[in-house]
Short mmCIF file of C-alpha atoms and ligand atoms in Angstrom, two decimals:
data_model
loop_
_atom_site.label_atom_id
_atom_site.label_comp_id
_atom_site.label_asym_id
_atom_site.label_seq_id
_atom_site.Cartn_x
_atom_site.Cartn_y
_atom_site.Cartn_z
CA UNK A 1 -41.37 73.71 145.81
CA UNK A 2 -44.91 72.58 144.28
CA UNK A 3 -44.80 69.03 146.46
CA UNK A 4 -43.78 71.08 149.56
CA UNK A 5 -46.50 73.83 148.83
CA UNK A 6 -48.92 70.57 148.88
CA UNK A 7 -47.59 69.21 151.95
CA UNK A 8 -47.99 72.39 153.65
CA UNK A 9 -51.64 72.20 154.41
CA UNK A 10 -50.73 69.62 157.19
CA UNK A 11 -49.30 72.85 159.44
CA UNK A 12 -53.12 74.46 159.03
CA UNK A 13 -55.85 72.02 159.14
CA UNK A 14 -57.03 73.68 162.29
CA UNK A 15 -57.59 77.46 160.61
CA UNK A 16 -58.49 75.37 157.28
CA UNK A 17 -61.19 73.72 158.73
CA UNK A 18 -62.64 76.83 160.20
CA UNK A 19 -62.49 79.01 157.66
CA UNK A 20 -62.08 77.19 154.68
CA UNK A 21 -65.65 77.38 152.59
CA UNK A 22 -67.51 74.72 151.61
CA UNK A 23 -69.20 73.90 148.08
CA UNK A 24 -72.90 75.31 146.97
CA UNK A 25 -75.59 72.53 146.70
CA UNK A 26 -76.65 72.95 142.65
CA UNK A 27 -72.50 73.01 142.30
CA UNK A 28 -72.33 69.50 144.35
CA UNK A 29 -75.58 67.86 142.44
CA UNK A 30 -73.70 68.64 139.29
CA UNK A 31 -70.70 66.69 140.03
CA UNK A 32 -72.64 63.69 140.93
CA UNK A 33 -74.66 61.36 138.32
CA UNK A 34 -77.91 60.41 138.56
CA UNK A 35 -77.86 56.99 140.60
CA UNK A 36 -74.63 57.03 141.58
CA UNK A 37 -73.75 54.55 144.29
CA UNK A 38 -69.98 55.00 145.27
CA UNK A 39 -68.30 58.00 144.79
CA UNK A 40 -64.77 59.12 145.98
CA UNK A 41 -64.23 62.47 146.86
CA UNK A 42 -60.07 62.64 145.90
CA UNK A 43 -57.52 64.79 147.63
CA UNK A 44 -60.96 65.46 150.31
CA UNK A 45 -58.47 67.17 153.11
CA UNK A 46 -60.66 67.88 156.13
CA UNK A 47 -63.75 66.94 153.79
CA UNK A 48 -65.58 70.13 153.43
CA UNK A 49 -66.65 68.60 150.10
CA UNK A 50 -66.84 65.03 151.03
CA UNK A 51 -69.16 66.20 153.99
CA UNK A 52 -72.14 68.14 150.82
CA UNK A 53 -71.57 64.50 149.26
CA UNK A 54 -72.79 62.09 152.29
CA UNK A 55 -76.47 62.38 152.01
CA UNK A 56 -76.71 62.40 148.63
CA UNK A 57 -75.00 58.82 147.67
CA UNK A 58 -74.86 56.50 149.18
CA UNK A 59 -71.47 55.28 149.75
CA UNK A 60 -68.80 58.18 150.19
CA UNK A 61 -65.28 57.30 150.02
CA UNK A 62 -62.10 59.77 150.59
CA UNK A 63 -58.65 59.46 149.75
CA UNK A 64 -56.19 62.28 151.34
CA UNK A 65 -52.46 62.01 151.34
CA UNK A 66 -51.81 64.26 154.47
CA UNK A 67 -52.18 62.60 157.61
CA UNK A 68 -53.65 65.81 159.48
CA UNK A 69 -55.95 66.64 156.90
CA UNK A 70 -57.01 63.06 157.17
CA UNK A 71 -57.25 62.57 160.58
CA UNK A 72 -59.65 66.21 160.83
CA UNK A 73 -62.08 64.38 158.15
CA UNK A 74 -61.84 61.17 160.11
CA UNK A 75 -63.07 62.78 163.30
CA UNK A 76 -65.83 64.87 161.48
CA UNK A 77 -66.96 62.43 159.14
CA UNK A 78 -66.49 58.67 160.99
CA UNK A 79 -69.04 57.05 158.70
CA UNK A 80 -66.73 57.96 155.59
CA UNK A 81 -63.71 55.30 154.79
CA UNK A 82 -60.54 57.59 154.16
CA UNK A 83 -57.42 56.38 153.12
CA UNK A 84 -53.85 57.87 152.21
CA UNK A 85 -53.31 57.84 148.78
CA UNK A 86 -52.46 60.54 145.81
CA UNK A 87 -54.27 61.00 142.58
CA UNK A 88 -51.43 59.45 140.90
CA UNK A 89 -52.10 56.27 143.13
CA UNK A 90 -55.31 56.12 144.57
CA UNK A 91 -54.91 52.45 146.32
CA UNK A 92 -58.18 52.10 145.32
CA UNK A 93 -59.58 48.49 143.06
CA UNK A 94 -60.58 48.65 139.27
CA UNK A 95 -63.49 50.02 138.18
CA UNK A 96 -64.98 50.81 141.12
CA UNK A 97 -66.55 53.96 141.85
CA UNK A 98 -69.59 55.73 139.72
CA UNK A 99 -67.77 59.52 140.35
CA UNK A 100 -64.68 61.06 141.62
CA UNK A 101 -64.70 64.46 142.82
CA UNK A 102 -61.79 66.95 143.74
CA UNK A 103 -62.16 69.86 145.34
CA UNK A 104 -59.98 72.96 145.55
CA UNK A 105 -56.50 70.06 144.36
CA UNK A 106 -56.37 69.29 140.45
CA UNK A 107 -53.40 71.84 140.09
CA UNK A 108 -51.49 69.92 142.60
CA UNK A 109 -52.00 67.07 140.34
CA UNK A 110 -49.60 65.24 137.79
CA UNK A 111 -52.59 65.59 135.11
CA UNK A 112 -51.50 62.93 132.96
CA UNK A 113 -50.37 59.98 135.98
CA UNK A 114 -53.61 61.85 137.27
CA UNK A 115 -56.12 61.24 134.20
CA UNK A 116 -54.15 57.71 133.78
CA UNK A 117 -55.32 56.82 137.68
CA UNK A 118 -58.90 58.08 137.55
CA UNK A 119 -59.85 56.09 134.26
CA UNK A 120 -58.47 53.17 135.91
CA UNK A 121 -60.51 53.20 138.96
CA UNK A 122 -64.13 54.71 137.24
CA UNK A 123 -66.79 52.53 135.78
CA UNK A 124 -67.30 52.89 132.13
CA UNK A 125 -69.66 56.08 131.53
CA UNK A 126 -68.77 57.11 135.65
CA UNK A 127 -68.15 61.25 135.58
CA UNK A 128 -64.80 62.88 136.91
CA UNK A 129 -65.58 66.55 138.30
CA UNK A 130 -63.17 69.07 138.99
CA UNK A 131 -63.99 72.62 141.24
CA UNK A 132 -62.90 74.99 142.12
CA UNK A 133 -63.61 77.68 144.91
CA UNK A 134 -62.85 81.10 143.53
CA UNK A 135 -62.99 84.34 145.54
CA UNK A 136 -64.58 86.88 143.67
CA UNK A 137 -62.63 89.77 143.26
CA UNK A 138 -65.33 92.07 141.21
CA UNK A 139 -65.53 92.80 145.17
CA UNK A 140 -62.90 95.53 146.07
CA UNK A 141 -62.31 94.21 149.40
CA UNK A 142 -61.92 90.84 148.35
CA UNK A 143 -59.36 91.90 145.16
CA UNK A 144 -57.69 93.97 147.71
CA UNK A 145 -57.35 90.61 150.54
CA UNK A 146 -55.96 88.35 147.39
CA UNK A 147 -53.71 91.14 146.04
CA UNK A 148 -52.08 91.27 149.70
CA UNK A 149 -52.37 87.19 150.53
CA UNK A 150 -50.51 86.41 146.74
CA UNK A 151 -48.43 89.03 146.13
CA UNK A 152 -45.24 87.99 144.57
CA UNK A 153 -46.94 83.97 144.36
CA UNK A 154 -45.54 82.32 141.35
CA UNK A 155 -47.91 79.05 142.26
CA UNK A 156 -51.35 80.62 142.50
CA UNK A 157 -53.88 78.39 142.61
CA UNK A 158 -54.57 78.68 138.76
CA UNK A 159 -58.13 77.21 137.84
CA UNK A 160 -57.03 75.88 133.88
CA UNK A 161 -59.81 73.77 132.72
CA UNK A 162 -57.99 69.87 133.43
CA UNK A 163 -56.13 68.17 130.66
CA UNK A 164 -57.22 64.72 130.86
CA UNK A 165 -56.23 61.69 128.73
CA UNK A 166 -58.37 60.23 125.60
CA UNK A 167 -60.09 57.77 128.40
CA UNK A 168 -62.66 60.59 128.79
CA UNK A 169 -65.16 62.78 126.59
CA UNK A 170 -65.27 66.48 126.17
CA UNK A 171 -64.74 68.14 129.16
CA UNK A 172 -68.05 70.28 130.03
CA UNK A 173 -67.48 73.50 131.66
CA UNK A 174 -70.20 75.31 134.17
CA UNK A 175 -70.20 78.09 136.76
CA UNK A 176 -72.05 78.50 140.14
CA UNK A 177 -72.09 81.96 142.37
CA UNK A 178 -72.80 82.02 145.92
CA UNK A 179 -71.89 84.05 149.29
CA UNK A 180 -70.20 83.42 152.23
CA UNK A 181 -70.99 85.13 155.24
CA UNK A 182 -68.34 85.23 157.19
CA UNK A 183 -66.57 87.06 160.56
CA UNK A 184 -63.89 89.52 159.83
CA UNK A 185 -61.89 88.11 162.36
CA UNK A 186 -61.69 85.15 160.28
CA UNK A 187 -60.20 87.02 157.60
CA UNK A 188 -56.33 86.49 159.23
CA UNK A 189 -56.61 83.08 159.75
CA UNK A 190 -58.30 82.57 156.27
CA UNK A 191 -55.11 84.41 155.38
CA UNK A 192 -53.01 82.37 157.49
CA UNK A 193 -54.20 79.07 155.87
CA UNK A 194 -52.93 79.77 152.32
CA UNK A 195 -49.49 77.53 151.10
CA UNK A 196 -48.04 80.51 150.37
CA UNK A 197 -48.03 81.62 153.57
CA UNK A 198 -47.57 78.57 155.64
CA UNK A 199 -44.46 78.02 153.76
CA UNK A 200 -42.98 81.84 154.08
CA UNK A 201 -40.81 82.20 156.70
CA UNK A 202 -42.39 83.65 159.93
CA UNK A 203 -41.34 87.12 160.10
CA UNK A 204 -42.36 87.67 156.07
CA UNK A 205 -46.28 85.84 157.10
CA UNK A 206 -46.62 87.91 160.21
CA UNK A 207 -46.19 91.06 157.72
CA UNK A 208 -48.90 89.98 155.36
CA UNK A 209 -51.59 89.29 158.00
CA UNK A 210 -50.86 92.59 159.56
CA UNK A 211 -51.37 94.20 156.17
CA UNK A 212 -54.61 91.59 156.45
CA UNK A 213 -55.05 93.27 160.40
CA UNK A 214 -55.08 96.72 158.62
CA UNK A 215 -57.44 96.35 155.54
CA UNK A 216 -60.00 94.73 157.61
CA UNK A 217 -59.01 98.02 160.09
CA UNK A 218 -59.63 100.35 158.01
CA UNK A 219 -62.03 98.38 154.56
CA UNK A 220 -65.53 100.28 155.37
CA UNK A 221 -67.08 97.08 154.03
CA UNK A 222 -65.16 95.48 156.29
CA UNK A 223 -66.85 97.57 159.71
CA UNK A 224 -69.02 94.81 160.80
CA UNK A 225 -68.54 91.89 162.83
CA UNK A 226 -69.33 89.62 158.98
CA UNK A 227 -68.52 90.22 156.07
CA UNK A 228 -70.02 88.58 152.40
CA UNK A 229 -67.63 86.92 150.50
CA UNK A 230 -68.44 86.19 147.16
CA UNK A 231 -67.28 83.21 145.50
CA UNK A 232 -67.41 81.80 142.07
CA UNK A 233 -67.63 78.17 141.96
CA UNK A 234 -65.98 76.83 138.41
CA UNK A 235 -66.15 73.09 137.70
CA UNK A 236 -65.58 70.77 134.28
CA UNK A 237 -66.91 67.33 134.26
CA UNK A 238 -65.97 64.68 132.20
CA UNK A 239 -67.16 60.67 131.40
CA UNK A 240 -65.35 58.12 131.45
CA UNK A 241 -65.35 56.49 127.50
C1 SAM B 301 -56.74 73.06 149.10
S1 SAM B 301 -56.86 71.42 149.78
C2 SAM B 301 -58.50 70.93 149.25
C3 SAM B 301 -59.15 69.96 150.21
C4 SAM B 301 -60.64 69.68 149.96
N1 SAM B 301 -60.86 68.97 148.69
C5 SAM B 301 -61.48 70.94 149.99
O1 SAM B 301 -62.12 71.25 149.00
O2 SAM B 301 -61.45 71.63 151.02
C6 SAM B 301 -55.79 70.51 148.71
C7 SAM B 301 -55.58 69.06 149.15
O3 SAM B 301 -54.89 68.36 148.11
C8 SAM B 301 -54.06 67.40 148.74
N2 SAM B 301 -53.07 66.98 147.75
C9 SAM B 301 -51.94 67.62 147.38
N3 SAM B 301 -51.30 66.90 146.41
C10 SAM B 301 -52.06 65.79 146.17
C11 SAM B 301 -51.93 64.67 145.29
N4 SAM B 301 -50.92 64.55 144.43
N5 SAM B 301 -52.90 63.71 145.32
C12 SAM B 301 -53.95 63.82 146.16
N6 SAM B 301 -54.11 64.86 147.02
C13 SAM B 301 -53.18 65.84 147.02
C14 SAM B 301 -53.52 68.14 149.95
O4 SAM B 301 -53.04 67.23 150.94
C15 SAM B 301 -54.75 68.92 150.41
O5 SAM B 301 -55.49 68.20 151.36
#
């Protein structure tokens, strides 16, 4: 069920890469090291993070398993190599990159092959960084959009700080909080683009979204044509020993 939960993002990269948000700046500059050169941005789907990353390195590198989620970064991001490969086997050489990032993917990991694969491929004293994008539900609307998108979900996405192997240091921990405007309309297909639902059968999704239809109906937050979404960005870096 887990592997075909992670597979199922290849029936939504459209809605995932319109509605899906990105990552904050000060959240992005934390999970790269001062004079980094290569960094890979791991499991980088239609690379909403790889895309905060080019700019600010200078050689970006993404690794993706799902074809569609690769091909949507390919055609956004040309300049950025992508190839298909896991976190348990990256394809990539040795000791070569300064960082690896991963976005919104570490629970779909097998943490230890995971940990195992990422001290292989990191320079010695190169950082690992793992966020996550967390909707925050101190905002009734938004508690009330999760509680309908998740109800009865026994694979949340959980956000459990990584367990990674004695190749690393201490994990650090940090936060970062920023808004997302964004159009109520986009609120079903944000919906839409969560594993839970795009592995439901089809009569149980088109339920939730219209319980999604009627909360943004009825929400008076929710009257406008945008909406802020607040989101809590949690990440843990660690370096390789
Ligand atoms: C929620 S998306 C996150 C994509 C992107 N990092 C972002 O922040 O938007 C999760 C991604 O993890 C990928 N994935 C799932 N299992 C994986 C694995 N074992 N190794 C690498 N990537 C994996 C999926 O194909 C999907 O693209």
């Amino acid at each position: 069920m887990t592997a075909e939960r992670a597979r199922s993002f290849a029936a939504g990269v459209g809605v995932y890469a319109a509605t899906r948000p990105g990552y904050p700046d000060d959240a992005v500059r934390w999970a790269v090291p001062e004079g980094a050169h290569t960094v890979l941005d791991l499991a980088a789907g239609t690379g909403k993070l790889t895309a905060s990353l080019v700019g600010l390195v200078p050689h970006v590198l993404a690794v993706e398993p799902t074809d569609e989620m690769r091909a949507e970064l390919q055609r956004t991001l040309p300049g950025v190599p992508a190839t298909a490969g896991t976190a348990e086997a990256t394809g990539l050489p040795d000791v070569s990159v300064d960082a690896v990032t991963v976005g919104q993917a570490w629970h779909w990991f097998d943490q230890a092959a995971a940990s195992a694969e990422l001290a292989r491929v990191l320079r010695p004293g190169g950082q690992l960084t793992v966020l996550w994008n967390i909707r925050d539900e101190s905002e009734p609307w938004v508690a009330e959009f999760s509680r309908i998108v998740h109800r009865g979900d026994d694979l949340a996405d959980h956000f459990d700080s990584p367990v990674l192997s004695d190749d690393f240091g201490p994990l650090e921990a940090a936060e970062f909080r920023w808004v997302q405007r964004i159009p109520t309309a986009a609120l079903r297909p944000l919906a839409a683009s969560r594993s839970f639902l795009l592995t439901m059968p089809p009569d149980e999704r088109e339920a939730r979204l219209a319980e999604i239809d009627e909360l943004v109906a009825t929400h008076p937050d929710l009257a406008g044509d945008a909406a802020d979404q607040p989101y809590v960005v949690r990440a843990y870096r660690a370096f390789r020993r």
